[in-house]
Every structure is written in structure tokens, then in C-alpha cells.
Amino acid sequence: NRWLTCRSLPPGALERIADTVADRLRVPWFAGAVKVNVSLVPPLLLLPVFLHVAALHFLLGLVVLTSLPVVVLWYYYLTHRRKERTLFFLSLGLFSLGYMYYVFLQEVVPRGRVEYSQVVALTCGLILMLLALSRAKKDPGYLPIPASNVKSSHPGLPHKSGVRGSSNGLHGISTSGAASGRAVNGEAKGYSRMSAEEQEGVKKDWCTKCQLVRPARAGHCRLCGRCVRRLDHHCVWINSCVGEQNHQAFILALSFFMLTSVYGITLTLHTVCRDRTPFVALFYCPGAYSDYSSALSFTCVWYCAIVTAGMGYILLIQLLNISYNVTEREARLALRDNTGRRLLGGLVIDTGQYNRGFLCNWGHFLSLGSSPLQRSAEDIV
């Protein structure tokens, strides 16, 4: 009624309407209606529609492929500003992979220019990437919640800070329950040991949110509401933090994605734009819009190229940070406090605190996730 009469809405009205719609959006099931996360709906519905519209004409493709990154970035800054977790980016990435693979099998393979072995290689790369992604989705290295905090919380419910901003509630419950069990069993004492970095004069700090003492290089994630060992950053593409336990799997997932995506783009361009190199065909392919099948394949190639470029930039920054033994969190803090050096045109921020040379830095990264006793023995040797 206020919209129709052009009157202003009271503060918070749109948020309450959105919350009500999200709560009422449920799917009938045998054990009862299942609540559907609203952030899963846009990728499933809009991505195929946008790509099919973009395949109708070159100008439509230009408009759609230009607007998609803008919309994704806008949604990222919106959720990041509100400190909310969302499944939008994870569902967008997984559905994009599935849909690109479907278009490849339906539109590119039947043309007869892709061999069976090439399809197998592309499929194996996709499976390896998904396996690495599933490993990266596991515990990034959450610090256990103190037993006193667990007892003070309501029985059967996770610690409040453990579910802050959780998109579905399952992640916070599982991690909080596991962490509390470890704390009660006394495993929390292991985190009070002095590691190699702490022995060099790096002091521990106190987290007022989790009410625990954090070891060196640990940090508190505002989106997850938990402290993570060697926190690098919170990645929206996996809807989880990247820390000591899953950083290697995160790099593997990015690497497999890059290899698989570039290989799929090359195979598609060789099929749609014959007698041209992939780089030239990406920008000049006269017969791409001769039929709808070729146009859809070419549009999906450009969509994959845009996503691959973004993921390639993330992978490059990660590899540079590993080479200088610095995390994204430490780089941001160094920029804020003006204590780091900008190197390679600002691509990496060297804090100088943990940098021990290229080989030693990579050796340290490859040994992440090992037991504290094993790490201490390696440091002593």
C-alpha cells in the first residue's frame, strides 16, 4: 500500500519482508517441509537464462557478460558489509561448473572434434577439483571453545559466536560441537604450547569474542564468529575460512580449476572457431553466431574466461603470499599499520616477520596441518 501510494517505508521494513519470504520459502518433503536457502535460488534460475539470452545476439552477449561481474561484486560488498555468510557464491560456482560441463557434452562433443580421451581428461580434472574443494570445506583450524563458554551457553545449542552470520546453521553447530568436545577432553591445552614462531618473540593475544588466548598468526573471523589458526582470509567461494588445516586444499582446488577451465576453453574454441589459435578465437570468431549452438558455446567460453581470470588473480596472490610467508590477514594489518613493504607493484605485502626465503617459506606451507610435536622437531632440526 505504501509503494502504491508513493509513501516512504518505515526503517527495516524491507528486511522484515525479506526475512518473512525467506522463512516461508519451503519445499514439501516426507519428514516435513524443508526450508530453502534464498541465496541458492538466483544462480540456479538466472545463470541459464542470462547465458541463453546472451547467445541470441552479439550485443546482448556483451551487455550480459559485462553486467554479471558487476552484479556479483555488488552482492559481495553487500554481504561483506553486513558481515553475513552466504551460499550464493558457492552455489554459483558449483552450478556454473555443472552447467558448463553440460553445455560442453551437449553442444561441443557431438561436433566430433573432441576425442574421447580429451573428455576423460576434462572429467578427471573436474573430479579432482571437487575433491580438493570438499577437503577445503572442512575445518580450517578452528580454535576450541573454552569449556567454561560451552557450559554457559544453552544446552544443545552452539556457542553464539560460533553461528554468527551462519547461512544455514549447520556449519556452526558441527564446528562448535566438535570444538567443545575437544575442549572438554582437554585437547585445548595443546594450543597453549609455544610454537616455533612464538619462541622467536611473537606474543599471543587475547580474543575478547571467543574468550581464549590465540597462538601466533591466529585470527578471529567476523563472518564465522570463530578464531582460526593461521587465518588467511574468509573465502566467499567456499563459504568458509582459509586457515592452517585447509590452506593446501584451497590452493589445490584453485590450481585444478585453472587447469580444467583453460583446457575446456581450449577444446571448445578449437571446435567452434576452427583454424585459429585459442587466444585469437576468443576475440575474433566470425562463425560463432552462425547457429544457436555455436553462439551458446561461445558465450559459455567467455563466461568461463571471465571467471577463470578472476580465479587466476586470486591464485596468483596466494602463490606470492606463500612465497613471502605472509597471509592475507597479515597483509591487511600491515597496510593498516603501515609496517609492510609493497613488492611486485603492490601484489604482495612483505611484513618481514616470517619471511625465511623462498624455499623455507614453501617448506613451511607444505608442512601445514602436521602435529605440533612434528612441527617443533622439524624446526629444531
CSV table of C-alpha atoms in Angstrom, one decimal:
chain,number,residue,atom,x,y,z
A,1,ASN,CA,0.0,0.0,0.0
A,2,ARG,CA,2.9,2.4,0.8
A,3,TRP,CA,4.5,1.6,-2.5
A,4,LEU,CA,1.3,2.2,-4.5
A,5,THR,CA,0.7,5.5,-2.7
A,6,CYS,CA,4.3,6.6,-3.0
A,7,ARG,CA,4.9,6.8,0.7
A,8,SER,CA,8.2,6.0,2.4
A,9,LEU,CA,8.6,2.7,4.1
A,10,PRO,CA,9.5,2.6,7.9
A,11,PRO,CA,13.1,1.6,8.7
A,12,GLY,CA,13.7,-2.1,8.5
A,13,ALA,CA,10.5,-2.9,6.6
A,14,LEU,CA,12.3,-4.4,3.6
A,15,GLU,CA,14.5,-6.5,5.8
A,16,ARG,CA,11.5,-7.9,7.7
A,17,ILE,CA,9.7,-8.6,4.4
A,18,ALA,CA,12.7,-10.4,3.0
A,19,ASP,CA,13.1,-12.5,6.2
A,20,THR,CA,9.4,-13.5,6.1
A,21,VAL,CA,9.6,-14.6,2.5
A,22,ALA,CA,12.8,-16.5,3.2
A,23,ASP,CA,11.2,-18.2,6.1
A,24,ARG,CA,8.1,-19.2,4.1
A,25,LEU,CA,10.0,-20.5,1.1
A,26,ARG,CA,9.9,-24.2,1.8
A,27,VAL,CA,9.8,-27.4,-0.2
A,28,PRO,CA,7.4,-30.3,0.8
A,29,TRP,CA,9.3,-33.4,2.0
A,30,PHE,CA,8.5,-36.7,3.6
A,31,ALA,CA,9.7,-35.7,7.1
A,32,GLY,CA,8.2,-32.2,6.8
A,33,ALA,CA,8.7,-29.1,4.7
A,34,VAL,CA,12.4,-28.2,4.2
A,35,LYS,CA,13.4,-24.6,4.3
A,36,VAL,CA,15.2,-23.4,1.1
A,37,ASN,CA,18.1,-21.0,1.4
A,38,VAL,CA,17.2,-18.0,-0.7
A,39,SER,CA,20.8,-17.4,-1.8
A,40,LEU,CA,20.7,-20.8,-3.7
A,41,VAL,CA,17.8,-19.7,-6.0
A,42,PRO,CA,19.4,-16.9,-8.1
A,43,PRO,CA,22.3,-18.9,-9.5
A,44,LEU,CA,20.0,-21.9,-10.4
A,45,LEU,CA,17.5,-19.7,-12.2
A,46,LEU,CA,19.2,-16.7,-13.5
A,47,LEU,CA,22.5,-18.1,-14.8
A,48,PRO,CA,21.0,-20.3,-17.6
A,49,VAL,CA,18.5,-17.6,-18.5
A,50,PHE,CA,21.3,-14.9,-18.9
A,51,LEU,CA,23.6,-17.2,-20.9
A,52,HIS,CA,20.8,-18.2,-23.3
A,53,VAL,CA,19.8,-14.6,-23.7
A,54,ALA,CA,23.4,-13.6,-24.3
A,55,ALA,CA,23.6,-16.3,-27.1
A,56,LEU,CA,20.8,-14.6,-29.1
A,57,HIS,CA,23.0,-11.7,-30.3
A,58,PHE,CA,26.5,-10.3,-30.0
A,59,LEU,CA,25.3,-7.1,-28.4
A,60,LEU,CA,23.2,-9.0,-25.9
A,61,GLY,CA,26.1,-11.1,-25.0
A,62,LEU,CA,28.3,-8.0,-24.5
A,63,VAL,CA,25.7,-6.5,-22.1
A,64,VAL,CA,25.0,-9.6,-20.1
A,65,LEU,CA,28.7,-10.7,-19.7
A,66,THR,CA,29.6,-7.1,-18.6
A,67,SER,CA,26.8,-6.8,-16.1
A,68,LEU,CA,27.2,-10.3,-14.5
A,69,PRO,CA,30.6,-9.4,-12.8
A,70,VAL,CA,29.2,-6.1,-11.7
A,71,VAL,CA,26.2,-7.8,-10.0
A,72,VAL,CA,28.4,-10.4,-8.3
A,73,LEU,CA,30.8,-7.7,-7.0
A,74,TRP,CA,27.8,-5.7,-5.7
A,75,TYR,CA,26.4,-8.7,-3.9
A,76,TYR,CA,29.8,-9.5,-2.4
A,77,TYR,CA,30.3,-6.0,-1.0
A,78,LEU,CA,26.7,-6.0,0.3
A,79,THR,CA,27.2,-9.3,2.3
A,80,HIS,CA,30.7,-8.3,3.3
A,81,ARG,CA,29.5,-5.0,4.7
A,82,ARG,CA,26.7,-6.7,6.7
A,83,LYS,CA,29.2,-9.4,7.9
A,84,GLU,CA,26.9,-12.2,6.7
A,85,ARG,CA,27.7,-15.7,5.4
A,86,THR,CA,26.0,-16.7,2.2
A,87,LEU,CA,25.8,-19.8,0.0
A,88,PHE,CA,25.3,-17.6,-3.1
A,89,PHE,CA,28.9,-17.7,-4.3
A,90,LEU,CA,29.4,-21.4,-3.5
A,91,SER,CA,26.2,-22.4,-5.3
A,92,LEU,CA,27.1,-20.1,-8.2
A,93,GLY,CA,30.5,-21.7,-8.6
A,94,LEU,CA,29.2,-25.3,-8.4
A,95,PHE,CA,26.3,-24.7,-10.6
A,96,SER,CA,28.5,-22.9,-13.2
A,97,LEU,CA,30.8,-25.9,-13.3
A,98,GLY,CA,27.9,-28.3,-13.7
A,99,TYR,CA,26.2,-26.2,-16.4
A,100,MET,CA,29.4,-25.5,-18.3
A,101,TYR,CA,30.1,-29.3,-18.3
A,102,TYR,CA,26.6,-30.0,-19.5
A,103,VAL,CA,26.9,-27.5,-22.4
A,104,PHE,CA,30.3,-29.0,-23.3
A,105,LEU,CA,28.8,-32.5,-23.5
A,106,GLN,CA,25.6,-31.4,-25.3
A,107,GLU,CA,26.9,-28.8,-27.8
A,108,VAL,CA,30.6,-29.3,-28.2
A,109,VAL,CA,31.3,-33.0,-28.1
A,110,PRO,CA,28.7,-34.0,-30.7
A,111,ARG,CA,30.5,-32.0,-33.3
A,112,GLY,CA,33.1,-34.7,-33.5
A,113,ARG,CA,36.3,-32.7,-33.0
A,114,VAL,CA,36.8,-33.6,-29.3
A,115,GLU,CA,38.3,-37.1,-28.7
A,116,TYR,CA,37.1,-39.5,-26.0
A,117,SER,CA,40.4,-39.2,-24.2
A,118,GLN,CA,40.1,-35.4,-24.0
A,119,VAL,CA,36.6,-35.8,-22.5
A,120,VAL,CA,38.0,-38.2,-19.9
A,121,ALA,CA,40.9,-35.8,-19.1
A,122,LEU,CA,38.5,-32.9,-18.6
A,123,THR,CA,36.2,-35.1,-16.4
A,124,CYS,CA,39.1,-36.2,-14.3
A,125,GLY,CA,40.2,-32.6,-13.8
A,126,LEU,CA,36.7,-31.7,-12.7
A,127,ILE,CA,36.5,-34.6,-10.2
A,128,LEU,CA,39.9,-33.7,-8.7
A,129,MET,CA,38.9,-30.1,-8.3
A,130,LEU,CA,35.7,-31.1,-6.5
A,131,LEU,CA,37.6,-33.5,-4.2
A,132,ALA,CA,40.0,-30.7,-3.3
A,133,LEU,CA,37.1,-28.3,-2.8
A,134,SER,CA,35.4,-30.8,-0.4
A,135,ARG,CA,38.6,-31.0,1.6
A,136,ALA,CA,38.9,-27.2,1.7
A,137,LYS,CA,35.4,-27.0,3.1
A,138,LYS,CA,36.4,-28.9,6.2
A,139,ASP,CA,37.7,-27.5,9.5
A,140,PRO,CA,40.2,-24.7,8.6
A,141,GLY,CA,41.7,-25.0,12.1
A,142,TYR,CA,39.2,-23.6,14.5
A,143,LEU,CA,40.5,-23.0,18.0
A,144,PRO,CA,38.5,-25.0,20.5
A,145,ILE,CA,35.9,-23.0,22.6
A,146,PRO,CA,36.8,-23.0,26.3
A,147,ALA,CA,34.8,-25.4,28.4
A,148,SER,CA,33.5,-22.5,30.5
A,149,ASN,CA,32.0,-20.8,27.5
A,150,VAL,CA,30.3,-24.1,26.4
A,151,LYS,CA,28.8,-24.7,29.8
A,152,SER,CA,27.5,-21.1,30.0
A,153,SER,CA,25.7,-21.5,26.7
A,154,HIS,CA,22.3,-23.1,26.3
A,155,PRO,CA,22.4,-27.0,26.3
A,156,GLY,CA,22.2,-28.4,22.9
A,157,LEU,CA,23.0,-25.2,21.1
A,158,PRO,CA,26.4,-24.0,19.8
A,159,HIS,CA,28.2,-21.0,21.2
A,160,LYS,CA,26.7,-17.8,20.0
A,161,SER,CA,29.9,-16.6,18.3
A,162,GLY,CA,30.1,-19.9,16.5
A,163,VAL,CA,27.0,-19.3,14.5
A,164,ARG,CA,27.2,-15.7,13.9
A,165,GLY,CA,26.2,-15.0,10.3
A,166,SER,CA,25.8,-18.6,9.5
A,167,SER,CA,23.8,-19.1,6.4
A,168,ASN,CA,22.2,-22.5,7.3
A,169,GLY,CA,23.2,-23.1,10.9
A,170,LEU,CA,24.7,-26.5,10.2
A,171,HIS,CA,28.2,-25.3,9.9
A,172,GLY,CA,28.2,-23.5,13.3
A,173,ILE,CA,26.6,-26.5,15.1
A,174,SER,CA,29.1,-29.0,13.8
A,175,THR,CA,32.2,-27.0,14.3
A,176,SER,CA,31.1,-25.7,17.7
A,177,GLY,CA,30.1,-29.2,18.9
A,178,ALA,CA,33.4,-30.7,17.7
A,179,ALA,CA,35.4,-27.9,19.2
A,180,SER,CA,33.6,-28.1,22.5
A,181,GLY,CA,34.2,-31.8,22.7
A,182,ARG,CA,37.9,-31.3,22.2
A,183,ALA,CA,38.0,-28.6,24.8
A,184,VAL,CA,36.2,-30.7,27.4
A,185,ASN,CA,38.5,-33.6,26.7
A,186,GLY,CA,41.5,-31.4,27.5
A,187,GLU,CA,42.8,-31.0,23.9
A,188,ALA,CA,42.6,-27.3,24.3
A,189,LYS,CA,45.8,-27.5,26.4
A,190,GLY,CA,47.7,-28.2,23.2
A,191,TYR,CA,47.0,-24.7,22.0
A,192,SER,CA,48.8,-23.2,24.9
A,193,ARG,CA,52.2,-24.7,23.7
A,194,MET,CA,54.8,-22.3,22.4
A,195,SER,CA,55.3,-23.0,18.7
A,196,ALA,CA,58.4,-22.1,16.8
A,197,GLU,CA,57.2,-18.7,15.8
A,198,GLU,CA,56.2,-17.8,19.4
A,199,GLN,CA,59.6,-18.8,20.7
A,200,GLU,CA,61.0,-16.1,18.4
A,201,GLY,CA,59.4,-13.4,20.4
A,202,VAL,CA,55.9,-13.2,18.9
A,203,LYS,CA,53.4,-12.8,21.7
A,204,LYS,CA,50.0,-14.4,22.0
A,205,ASP,CA,46.9,-12.2,22.1
A,206,TRP,CA,43.6,-12.5,23.8
A,207,CYS,CA,40.3,-12.7,21.8
A,208,THR,CA,37.5,-10.9,23.6
A,209,LYS,CA,34.9,-12.5,21.4
A,210,CYS,CA,35.9,-16.2,21.8
A,211,GLN,CA,37.3,-15.6,25.3
A,212,LEU,CA,40.5,-17.5,24.6
A,213,VAL,CA,44.2,-16.9,24.1
A,214,ARG,CA,45.2,-17.1,20.4
A,215,PRO,CA,48.5,-18.6,19.3
A,216,ALA,CA,50.7,-16.6,16.9
A,217,ARG,CA,49.2,-15.9,13.5
A,218,ALA,CA,45.7,-16.9,14.6
A,219,GLY,CA,42.9,-14.5,13.9
A,220,HIS,CA,39.2,-14.1,14.6
A,221,CYS,CA,36.8,-14.3,11.6
A,222,ARG,CA,33.9,-11.9,11.9
A,223,LEU,CA,31.8,-13.8,9.5
A,224,CYS,CA,32.3,-17.3,11.1
A,225,GLY,CA,32.5,-15.9,14.6
A,226,ARG,CA,35.4,-18.2,15.4
A,227,CYS,CA,39.2,-17.9,15.8
A,228,VAL,CA,41.2,-19.8,13.3
A,229,ARG,CA,44.8,-21.0,13.4
A,230,ARG,CA,47.0,-19.1,10.9
A,231,LEU,CA,44.0,-17.4,9.5
A,232,ASP,CA,44.5,-16.3,5.9
A,233,HIS,CA,41.1,-15.0,4.9
A,234,HIS,CA,37.4,-15.8,4.7
A,235,CYS,CA,36.6,-17.1,1.2
A,236,VAL,CA,33.1,-16.5,0.0
A,237,TRP,CA,33.6,-19.0,-2.8
A,238,ILE,CA,33.8,-21.9,-0.3
A,239,ASN,CA,31.7,-20.2,2.4
A,240,SER,CA,34.4,-20.9,5.0
A,241,CYS,CA,37.7,-19.6,6.3
A,242,VAL,CA,41.1,-20.5,4.8
A,243,GLY,CA,43.4,-21.4,7.6
A,244,GLU,CA,46.1,-23.8,8.7
A,245,GLN,CA,44.2,-27.0,8.1
A,246,ASN,CA,42.7,-26.3,4.7
A,247,HIS,CA,45.0,-23.8,3.0
A,248,GLN,CA,46.8,-26.5,1.0
A,249,ALA,CA,43.5,-28.0,-0.2
A,250,PHE,CA,42.3,-24.4,-1.2
A,251,ILE,CA,45.4,-23.9,-3.4
A,252,LEU,CA,44.9,-27.4,-4.9
A,253,ALA,CA,41.2,-26.6,-5.7
A,254,LEU,CA,42.2,-23.3,-7.4
A,255,SER,CA,45.0,-25.0,-9.4
A,256,PHE,CA,42.8,-27.8,-10.6
A,257,PHE,CA,40.1,-25.3,-11.5
A,258,MET,CA,42.5,-23.2,-13.6
A,259,LEU,CA,43.9,-26.2,-15.4
A,260,THR,CA,40.5,-27.7,-16.1
A,261,SER,CA,38.9,-24.4,-17.1
A,262,VAL,CA,41.7,-23.5,-19.5
A,263,TYR,CA,41.7,-26.9,-21.1
A,264,GLY,CA,37.9,-26.8,-21.5
A,265,ILE,CA,38.0,-23.3,-23.1
A,266,THR,CA,40.7,-24.5,-25.5
A,267,LEU,CA,38.8,-27.6,-26.6
A,268,THR,CA,35.6,-25.5,-27.2
A,269,LEU,CA,37.3,-22.8,-29.2
A,270,HIS,CA,39.1,-25.4,-31.3
A,271,THR,CA,35.6,-26.8,-32.1
A,272,VAL,CA,33.6,-23.6,-32.6
A,273,CYS,CA,36.4,-21.5,-34.2
A,274,ARG,CA,38.4,-23.8,-36.4
A,275,ASP,CA,41.9,-22.9,-37.8
A,276,ARG,CA,42.5,-20.3,-35.2
A,277,THR,CA,44.5,-20.2,-32.0
A,278,PRO,CA,42.5,-20.1,-28.8
A,279,PHE,CA,43.6,-16.6,-27.9
A,280,VAL,CA,42.7,-15.2,-31.4
A,281,ALA,CA,39.5,-17.1,-31.5
A,282,LEU,CA,38.4,-15.7,-28.1
A,283,PHE,CA,38.4,-12.2,-29.6
A,284,TYR,CA,37.7,-13.0,-33.3
A,285,CYS,CA,35.5,-15.8,-34.3
A,286,PRO,CA,33.3,-14.8,-37.3
A,287,GLY,CA,31.2,-18.0,-37.3
A,288,ALA,CA,30.4,-18.0,-33.6
A,289,TYR,CA,26.9,-16.7,-34.1
A,290,SER,CA,26.1,-18.6,-37.3
A,291,ASP,CA,23.9,-21.0,-35.3
A,292,TYR,CA,22.5,-21.0,-31.8
A,293,SER,CA,24.6,-24.0,-30.7
A,294,SER,CA,27.8,-22.3,-31.6
A,295,ALA,CA,26.6,-19.0,-30.1
A,296,LEU,CA,25.8,-20.7,-26.8
A,297,SER,CA,29.1,-22.5,-26.7
A,298,PHE,CA,31.0,-19.2,-27.5
A,299,THR,CA,29.0,-17.3,-24.8
A,300,CYS,CA,29.8,-20.0,-22.2
A,301,VAL,CA,33.5,-19.8,-23.2
A,302,TRP,CA,33.5,-16.1,-22.5
A,303,TYR,CA,31.8,-16.6,-19.2
A,304,CYS,CA,34.4,-19.2,-18.2
A,305,ALA,CA,37.2,-16.9,-19.3
A,306,ILE,CA,35.9,-14.1,-17.1
A,307,VAL,CA,35.6,-16.4,-14.1
A,308,THR,CA,39.0,-18.0,-14.8
A,309,ALA,CA,40.6,-14.6,-15.0
A,310,GLY,CA,39.2,-13.7,-11.5
A,311,MET,CA,40.2,-17.0,-10.0
A,312,GLY,CA,43.6,-16.8,-11.7
A,313,TYR,CA,44.2,-13.4,-9.9
A,314,ILE,CA,43.3,-15.0,-6.6
A,315,LEU,CA,45.7,-17.9,-7.2
A,316,LEU,CA,48.5,-15.5,-8.2
A,317,ILE,CA,48.1,-13.5,-5.0
A,318,GLN,CA,48.0,-16.7,-2.9
A,319,LEU,CA,51.2,-18.1,-4.5
A,320,LEU,CA,53.0,-14.8,-4.0
A,321,ASN,CA,51.9,-14.7,-0.3
A,322,ILE,CA,53.1,-18.2,0.2
A,323,SER,CA,56.5,-17.3,-1.4
A,324,TYR,CA,56.9,-14.5,1.2
A,325,ASN,CA,55.2,-16.4,4.0
A,326,VAL,CA,52.5,-13.9,4.7
A,327,THR,CA,48.8,-14.3,5.0
A,328,GLU,CA,46.0,-12.0,3.6
A,329,ARG,CA,45.1,-11.0,7.1
A,330,GLU,CA,48.7,-10.1,8.0
A,331,ALA,CA,49.0,-8.1,4.8
A,332,ARG,CA,45.8,-6.1,5.6
A,333,LEU,CA,47.1,-5.4,9.1
A,334,ALA,CA,50.5,-4.4,7.7
A,335,LEU,CA,48.8,-2.0,5.3
A,336,ARG,CA,46.7,-0.5,8.1
A,337,ASP,CA,49.6,0.0,10.4
A,338,ASN,CA,52.0,0.9,7.6
A,339,THR,CA,54.5,-1.7,8.7
A,340,GLY,CA,54.9,-3.7,5.4
A,341,ARG,CA,56.7,-3.3,2.1
A,342,ARG,CA,54.8,-3.3,-1.2
A,343,LEU,CA,56.5,-5.6,-3.6
A,344,LEU,CA,55.9,-6.5,-7.3
A,345,GLY,CA,53.7,-3.5,-7.9
A,346,GLY,CA,51.7,-3.9,-4.7
A,347,LEU,CA,50.7,-7.5,-5.5
A,348,VAL,CA,52.3,-8.7,-2.3
A,349,ILE,CA,52.9,-7.1,1.1
A,350,ASP,CA,56.1,-8.3,2.8
A,351,THR,CA,55.8,-8.0,6.5
A,352,GLY,CA,59.3,-9.4,7.0
A,353,GLN,CA,58.2,-11.2,10.2
A,354,TYR,CA,58.0,-14.7,9.0
A,355,ASN,CA,59.9,-14.5,5.7
A,356,ARG,CA,62.7,-17.0,5.7
A,357,GLY,CA,63.4,-17.3,2.0
A,358,PHE,CA,61.6,-18.8,-0.9
A,359,LEU,CA,62.4,-22.5,-0.2
A,360,CYS,CA,61.9,-22.3,3.5
A,361,ASN,CA,58.6,-20.4,3.1
A,362,TRP,CA,57.2,-23.1,0.7
A,363,GLY,CA,58.6,-25.8,3.0
A,364,HIS,CA,56.7,-24.2,5.9
A,365,PHE,CA,53.5,-24.1,3.8
A,366,LEU,CA,53.7,-27.7,2.8
A,367,SER,CA,54.1,-28.8,6.4
A,368,LEU,CA,50.9,-27.0,7.5
A,369,GLY,CA,48.5,-29.2,9.3
A,370,SER,CA,51.1,-31.5,10.8
A,371,SER,CA,51.1,-32.2,14.5
A,372,PRO,CA,52.6,-29.6,16.9
A,373,LEU,CA,55.3,-32.1,18.0
A,374,GLN,CA,56.3,-32.9,14.4
A,375,ARG,CA,56.5,-29.2,13.5
A,376,SER,CA,58.6,-28.5,16.6
A,377,ALA,CA,61.0,-31.3,15.7
A,378,GLU,CA,61.3,-30.1,12.2
A,379,ASP,CA,62.0,-26.5,13.4
A,380,ILE,CA,64.7,-27.8,15.8
A,381,VAL,CA,66.4,-29.8,13.0
